[in-house]
Amino acid sequence: MPAHIGIIMDGNGRWATRHGMPRAVGHERGVEALRRTVKAAQKFGLEYLTVYSFSTENWRRPMAEVSALFALLKTFVKQDLARLKREGVCISVFGTREGLPDDVRALLEKAVRETADNTAFHLGIAFNYGGREEIVRATRKIADEVRRGKIDPTDITEHVMCEALDTAHYPNPDLIIRTGEEHRLSNFLVWQAAYAELVFLDVLWPDFGEDGLLSAIENFASRERRFGGLKTGAA
Ligand code: FPP
């Protein structure tokens, strides 16, 4: 069983187009798929789940679609926060707050604050997130420590870098699932995913749920992870 799964929820727009509906409906169905997936992950005993909800590159979409995604996030927090709190879910948000409307930022902060003491399940929401942007912000934090004389450049290790990332309190993802027929990471957890197993699914995100999560976990369980070492018994 993986401890941490990351999911690139791709294919909402194509799902809508294929069903003759506006893209916004695809995103709405995407939120339902997210609810199903969180529920299934809790049921399977997963500890950490991170979902890619809005990337720093998504700003290139028409403003109407960007606004629709912000509205969906707000609705999600308003409708689901009380239940998630009751279920012991701790919410973290990864990404930069820069550029986000004040109301979106405030709701994200409320979700983080009000669930901070929960430990039953960890839900990471990558929102306004880009892996390279995260690494740049982490590097700035470390450079500032060096400038203030708190640490020496020779003290900078992989561990120091991990601690400066938004995901400092999360283990690295063991498994990354991408739905939607594309086979790439698209700037998702680029540092953290160095040794993650990758599972690409042809299913479009609004059609994803418990069965898809289970088959990805089974696929993961059948793989041998060597982290650069040798196959067990090969030495
Ligand atoms: C990819 O589909 C999905 C996104 C860009 C956003 C993911 C958002 C959700 C699942 C719903 C929102 C959830 C929250 C919590 C706000 P796409 O539009 O890139 O699909 P396409 O590649 O088929 O066009």
Tab-separated table of C-alpha atoms and ligand atoms in Angstrom:
chain	number	residue	atom	x	y	z
A	1	MET	CA	0.000	0.000	0.000
A	2	PRO	CA	1.439	3.406	-0.927
A	3	ALA	CA	1.522	6.014	1.869
A	4	HIS	CA	1.114	8.992	-0.433
A	5	ILE	CA	-0.646	9.109	-3.807
A	6	GLY	CA	-0.622	12.144	-6.076
A	7	ILE	CA	-3.286	12.526	-8.745
A	8	ILE	CA	-3.244	14.620	-11.900
A	9	MET	CA	-6.968	14.991	-12.545
A	10	ASP	CA	-6.994	15.453	-16.302
A	11	GLY	CA	-9.732	15.190	-18.898
A	12	ASN	CA	-12.655	17.260	-17.559
A	13	GLY	CA	-12.864	19.388	-20.698
A	14	ARG	CA	-12.741	16.410	-23.083
A	15	TRP	CA	-15.310	14.549	-21.004
A	16	ALA	CA	-17.697	17.498	-21.376
A	17	THR	CA	-17.044	17.899	-25.114
A	18	ARG	CA	-17.599	14.182	-25.713
A	19	HIS	CA	-20.919	14.413	-23.877
A	20	GLY	CA	-21.937	17.549	-25.803
A	21	MET	CA	-21.743	19.774	-22.722
A	22	PRO	CA	-19.849	22.967	-21.821
A	23	ARG	CA	-16.374	22.489	-20.305
A	24	ALA	CA	-17.577	23.924	-16.970
A	25	VAL	CA	-19.860	20.898	-16.558
A	26	GLY	CA	-16.804	18.666	-16.958
A	27	HIS	CA	-15.140	20.481	-14.063
A	28	GLU	CA	-18.301	20.122	-11.951
A	29	ARG	CA	-18.287	16.377	-12.599
A	30	GLY	CA	-14.591	16.524	-11.761
A	31	VAL	CA	-15.414	17.714	-8.255
A	32	GLU	CA	-17.777	14.750	-7.838
A	33	ALA	CA	-14.987	12.422	-8.945
A	34	LEU	CA	-12.721	14.091	-6.393
A	35	ARG	CA	-15.271	13.439	-3.615
A	36	ARG	CA	-15.567	9.767	-4.663
A	37	THR	CA	-11.798	9.425	-4.780
A	38	VAL	CA	-11.191	10.950	-1.344
A	39	LYS	CA	-13.850	8.630	0.092
A	40	ALA	CA	-12.264	5.592	-1.566
A	41	ALA	CA	-8.781	6.618	-0.410
A	42	GLN	CA	-10.050	6.904	3.180
A	43	LYS	CA	-11.722	3.500	2.849
A	44	PHE	CA	-8.501	1.887	1.555
A	45	GLY	CA	-6.524	3.305	4.496
A	46	LEU	CA	-4.359	5.655	2.458
A	47	GLU	CA	-2.682	8.314	4.626
A	48	TYR	CA	-1.819	11.069	2.143
A	49	LEU	CA	-3.528	12.122	-1.088
A	50	THR	CA	-2.479	15.150	-3.128
A	51	VAL	CA	-4.597	16.357	-6.031
A	52	TYR	CA	-3.567	18.768	-8.766
A	53	SER	CA	-6.500	21.190	-8.861
A	54	PHE	CA	-5.125	24.304	-10.545
A	55	SER	CA	-1.680	24.750	-12.019
A	56	THR	CA	0.271	27.983	-12.426
A	57	GLU	CA	-0.025	27.279	-16.185
A	58	ASN	CA	-3.854	27.111	-16.008
A	59	TRP	CA	-3.889	30.947	-15.958
A	60	ARG	CA	-3.418	30.683	-19.746
A	61	ARG	CA	-7.032	29.505	-20.087
A	62	PRO	CA	-9.872	31.936	-20.843
A	63	MET	CA	-10.694	34.003	-17.736
A	64	ALA	CA	-14.241	32.589	-17.698
A	65	GLU	CA	-12.853	29.063	-17.212
A	66	VAL	CA	-10.348	30.217	-14.571
A	67	SER	CA	-13.201	31.934	-12.688
A	68	ALA	CA	-15.326	28.780	-12.971
A	69	LEU	CA	-12.509	26.742	-11.395
A	70	PHE	CA	-12.166	29.277	-8.553
A	71	ALA	CA	-15.936	29.178	-8.017
A	72	LEU	CA	-15.853	25.367	-7.861
A	73	LEU	CA	-13.060	25.425	-5.296
A	74	LYS	CA	-15.037	27.857	-3.152
A	75	THR	CA	-18.163	25.700	-3.392
A	76	PHE	CA	-16.136	22.597	-2.562
A	77	VAL	CA	-14.696	24.180	0.592
A	78	LYS	CA	-18.054	25.644	1.653
A	79	GLN	CA	-19.965	22.391	1.102
A	80	ASP	CA	-17.408	19.830	2.231
A	81	LEU	CA	-15.292	21.451	4.946
A	82	ALA	CA	-17.583	20.583	7.875
A	83	ARG	CA	-17.757	16.916	6.814
A	84	LEU	CA	-14.015	16.684	6.165
A	85	LYS	CA	-13.386	18.169	9.618
A	86	ARG	CA	-15.663	15.584	11.232
A	87	GLU	CA	-13.861	12.815	9.356
A	88	GLY	CA	-10.514	13.931	10.772
A	89	VAL	CA	-9.132	15.127	7.432
A	90	CYS	CA	-6.185	17.527	7.604
A	91	ILE	CA	-6.113	19.816	4.550
A	92	SER	CA	-2.897	21.313	3.210
A	93	VAL	CA	-2.598	23.659	0.246
A	94	PHE	CA	0.480	23.584	-1.968
A	95	GLY	CA	1.338	26.396	-4.357
A	96	THR	CA	1.662	30.155	-4.308
A	97	ARG	CA	-1.051	32.433	-2.923
A	98	GLU	CA	0.175	35.152	-5.301
A	99	GLY	CA	-2.395	36.218	-7.884
A	100	LEU	CA	-5.306	34.428	-6.202
A	101	PRO	CA	-8.450	36.454	-5.489
A	102	ASP	CA	-8.758	37.394	-1.802
A	103	ASP	CA	-11.889	35.300	-1.231
A	104	VAL	CA	-10.256	32.165	-2.687
A	105	ARG	CA	-7.135	32.721	-0.601
A	106	ALA	CA	-9.204	33.300	2.560
A	107	LEU	CA	-11.210	30.087	2.052
A	108	LEU	CA	-8.073	28.033	1.429
A	109	GLU	CA	-6.519	29.451	4.597
A	110	LYS	CA	-9.690	28.714	6.571
A	111	ALA	CA	-9.684	25.093	5.361
A	112	VAL	CA	-6.035	24.678	6.397
A	113	ARG	CA	-6.493	26.427	9.757
A	114	GLU	CA	-9.648	24.596	10.783
A	115	THR	CA	-8.292	21.135	9.971
A	116	ALA	CA	-4.716	21.646	11.169
A	117	ASP	CA	-5.039	19.340	14.192
A	118	ASN	CA	-6.612	16.430	12.291
A	119	THR	CA	-4.557	13.319	11.667
A	120	ALA	CA	-6.874	10.606	10.255
A	121	PHE	CA	-6.233	11.479	6.595
A	122	HIS	CA	-4.138	14.112	4.829
A	123	LEU	CA	-5.567	15.831	1.763
A	124	GLY	CA	-3.141	18.028	-0.142
A	125	ILE	CA	-4.674	20.438	-2.630
A	126	ALA	CA	-2.171	21.678	-5.195
A	127	PHE	CA	-3.791	24.961	-6.138
A	128	ASN	CA	-2.045	27.694	-8.133
A	129	TYR	CA	0.761	25.157	-8.012
A	130	GLY	CA	3.765	24.569	-10.255
A	131	GLY	CA	6.631	22.299	-9.241
A	132	ARG	CA	9.322	24.590	-10.609
A	133	GLU	CA	7.751	27.658	-8.977
A	134	GLU	CA	7.710	25.756	-5.668
A	135	ILE	CA	11.414	24.927	-6.044
A	136	VAL	CA	12.210	28.578	-6.835
A	137	ARG	CA	10.341	29.747	-3.698
A	138	ALA	CA	12.132	27.118	-1.601
A	139	THR	CA	15.492	28.211	-3.020
A	140	ARG	CA	14.720	31.835	-2.149
A	141	LYS	CA	13.920	30.833	1.456
A	142	ILE	CA	17.232	28.981	1.747
A	143	ALA	CA	19.188	31.800	0.060
A	144	ASP	CA	17.681	34.199	2.585
A	145	GLU	CA	18.873	31.990	5.469
A	146	VAL	CA	22.363	32.026	3.946
A	147	ARG	CA	22.280	35.806	3.510
A	148	ARG	CA	21.299	36.229	7.169
A	149	GLY	CA	24.181	33.991	8.190
A	150	LYS	CA	21.877	31.300	9.643
A	151	ILE	CA	23.298	28.516	7.492
A	152	ASP	CA	26.345	28.000	5.318
A	153	PRO	CA	26.020	26.999	1.619
A	154	THR	CA	27.755	23.717	2.469
A	155	ASP	CA	24.877	22.916	4.876
A	156	ILE	CA	22.404	22.815	1.980
A	157	THR	CA	21.393	19.192	1.505
A	158	GLU	CA	18.473	17.379	-0.099
A	159	HIS	CA	16.899	17.301	3.358
A	160	VAL	CA	17.180	21.102	3.716
A	161	MET	CA	15.578	21.461	0.288
A	162	CYS	CA	12.705	19.083	1.197
A	163	GLU	CA	12.071	21.058	4.366
A	164	ALA	CA	11.805	24.300	2.390
A	165	LEU	CA	9.202	22.942	-0.038
A	166	ASP	CA	5.447	23.374	0.495
A	167	THR	CA	5.209	19.610	1.057
A	168	ALA	CA	7.738	19.607	3.943
A	169	HIS	CA	5.331	17.715	6.240
A	170	TYR	CA	4.388	15.092	3.593
A	171	PRO	CA	6.283	11.946	2.606
A	172	ASN	CA	7.321	11.791	-1.048
A	173	PRO	CA	4.569	10.352	-3.251
A	174	ASP	CA	4.972	6.604	-3.851
A	175	LEU	CA	2.498	6.623	-6.711
A	176	ILE	CA	1.343	9.279	-9.141
A	177	ILE	CA	-1.805	8.623	-11.140
A	178	ARG	CA	-2.670	10.652	-14.212
A	179	THR	CA	-6.034	10.284	-15.876
A	180	GLY	CA	-6.958	11.680	-19.274
A	181	GLU	CA	-4.825	9.846	-21.831
A	182	GLU	CA	-1.685	12.041	-21.507
A	183	HIS	CA	1.647	10.647	-20.308
A	184	ARG	CA	3.489	13.455	-18.541
A	185	LEU	CA	3.900	15.102	-15.126
A	186	SER	CA	3.004	18.646	-16.246
A	187	ASN	CA	5.037	20.313	-13.475
A	188	PHE	CA	3.332	18.324	-10.666
A	189	LEU	CA	5.524	17.533	-7.619
A	190	VAL	CA	8.619	17.460	-9.845
A	191	TRP	CA	11.112	17.285	-6.970
A	192	GLN	CA	9.045	14.921	-4.827
A	193	ALA	CA	8.220	12.496	-7.671
A	194	ALA	CA	11.857	11.486	-8.310
A	195	TYR	CA	11.155	7.851	-7.350
A	196	ALA	CA	7.385	7.739	-7.664
A	197	GLU	CA	5.775	4.956	-9.652
A	198	LEU	CA	3.694	6.419	-12.459
A	199	VAL	CA	0.335	5.088	-13.610
A	200	PHE	CA	-1.310	6.646	-16.650
A	201	LEU	CA	-4.970	5.878	-17.269
A	202	ASP	CA	-7.053	6.421	-20.368
A	203	VAL	CA	-10.127	7.173	-18.260
A	204	LEU	CA	-11.155	10.840	-18.204
A	205	TRP	CA	-11.180	12.333	-14.695
A	206	PRO	CA	-15.001	12.706	-14.293
A	207	ASP	CA	-15.290	8.915	-14.830
A	208	PHE	CA	-12.674	8.088	-12.153
A	209	GLY	CA	-13.566	6.669	-8.752
A	210	GLU	CA	-13.077	3.754	-6.361
A	211	ASP	CA	-12.460	1.123	-9.081
A	212	GLY	CA	-9.819	3.242	-10.840
A	213	LEU	CA	-8.045	3.987	-7.566
A	214	LEU	CA	-8.057	0.330	-6.582
A	215	SER	CA	-6.649	-0.828	-9.922
A	216	ALA	CA	-3.889	1.820	-9.767
A	217	ILE	CA	-2.976	0.654	-6.234
A	218	GLU	CA	-2.925	-2.982	-7.421
A	219	ASN	CA	-0.714	-1.973	-10.342
A	220	PHE	CA	1.620	-0.207	-7.848
A	221	ALA	CA	1.707	-3.264	-5.561
A	222	SER	CA	2.889	-5.471	-8.439
A	223	ARG	CA	5.974	-3.330	-9.114
A	224	GLU	CA	9.391	-3.766	-7.560
A	225	ARG	CA	10.831	-0.501	-6.284
A	226	ARG	CA	14.629	-0.457	-6.183
A	227	PHE	CA	15.425	3.269	-5.629
A	228	GLY	CA	18.564	2.880	-7.765
A	229	GLY	CA	19.646	-0.335	-6.000
A	230	LEU	CA	19.588	-3.923	-7.264
A	231	LYS	CA	16.751	-6.373	-7.641
A	232	THR	CA	16.240	-8.288	-4.354
A	233	GLY	CA	18.566	-11.331	-4.335
A	234	ALA	CA	20.566	-10.182	-7.403
A	235	ALA	CA	23.803	-9.362	-5.542
B	1	FPP	C1	-8.002	19.044	-16.110
B	1	FPP	O1	-9.025	18.951	-17.039
B	1	FPP	C2	-8.466	19.546	-14.855
B	1	FPP	C3	-8.202	20.777	-14.357
B	1	FPP	C4	-7.433	21.811	-15.054
B	1	FPP	C5	-8.699	21.168	-13.069
B	1	FPP	C6	-8.958	20.048	-12.105
B	1	FPP	C7	-10.119	20.463	-11.344
B	1	FPP	C8	-11.077	19.662	-10.863
B	1	FPP	C9	-11.075	18.190	-10.871
B	1	FPP	C10	-12.276	20.251	-10.289
B	1	FPP	C11	-11.968	21.310	-9.348
B	1	FPP	C12	-11.610	20.791	-8.024
B	1	FPP	C13	-11.405	21.642	-7.047
B	1	FPP	C14	-11.156	21.194	-5.650
B	1	FPP	C15	-11.416	23.062	-7.382
B	1	FPP	P1	-8.841	19.744	-18.374
B	1	FPP	O2	-9.732	20.938	-18.325
B	1	FPP	O3	-7.407	20.030	-18.619
B	1	FPP	O4	-9.382	18.701	-19.396
B	1	FPP	P2	-8.975	18.600	-20.923
B	1	FPP	O5	-7.507	18.285	-20.973
B	1	FPP	O6	-9.831	17.494	-21.404
B	1	FPP	O7	-9.321	19.923	-21.541
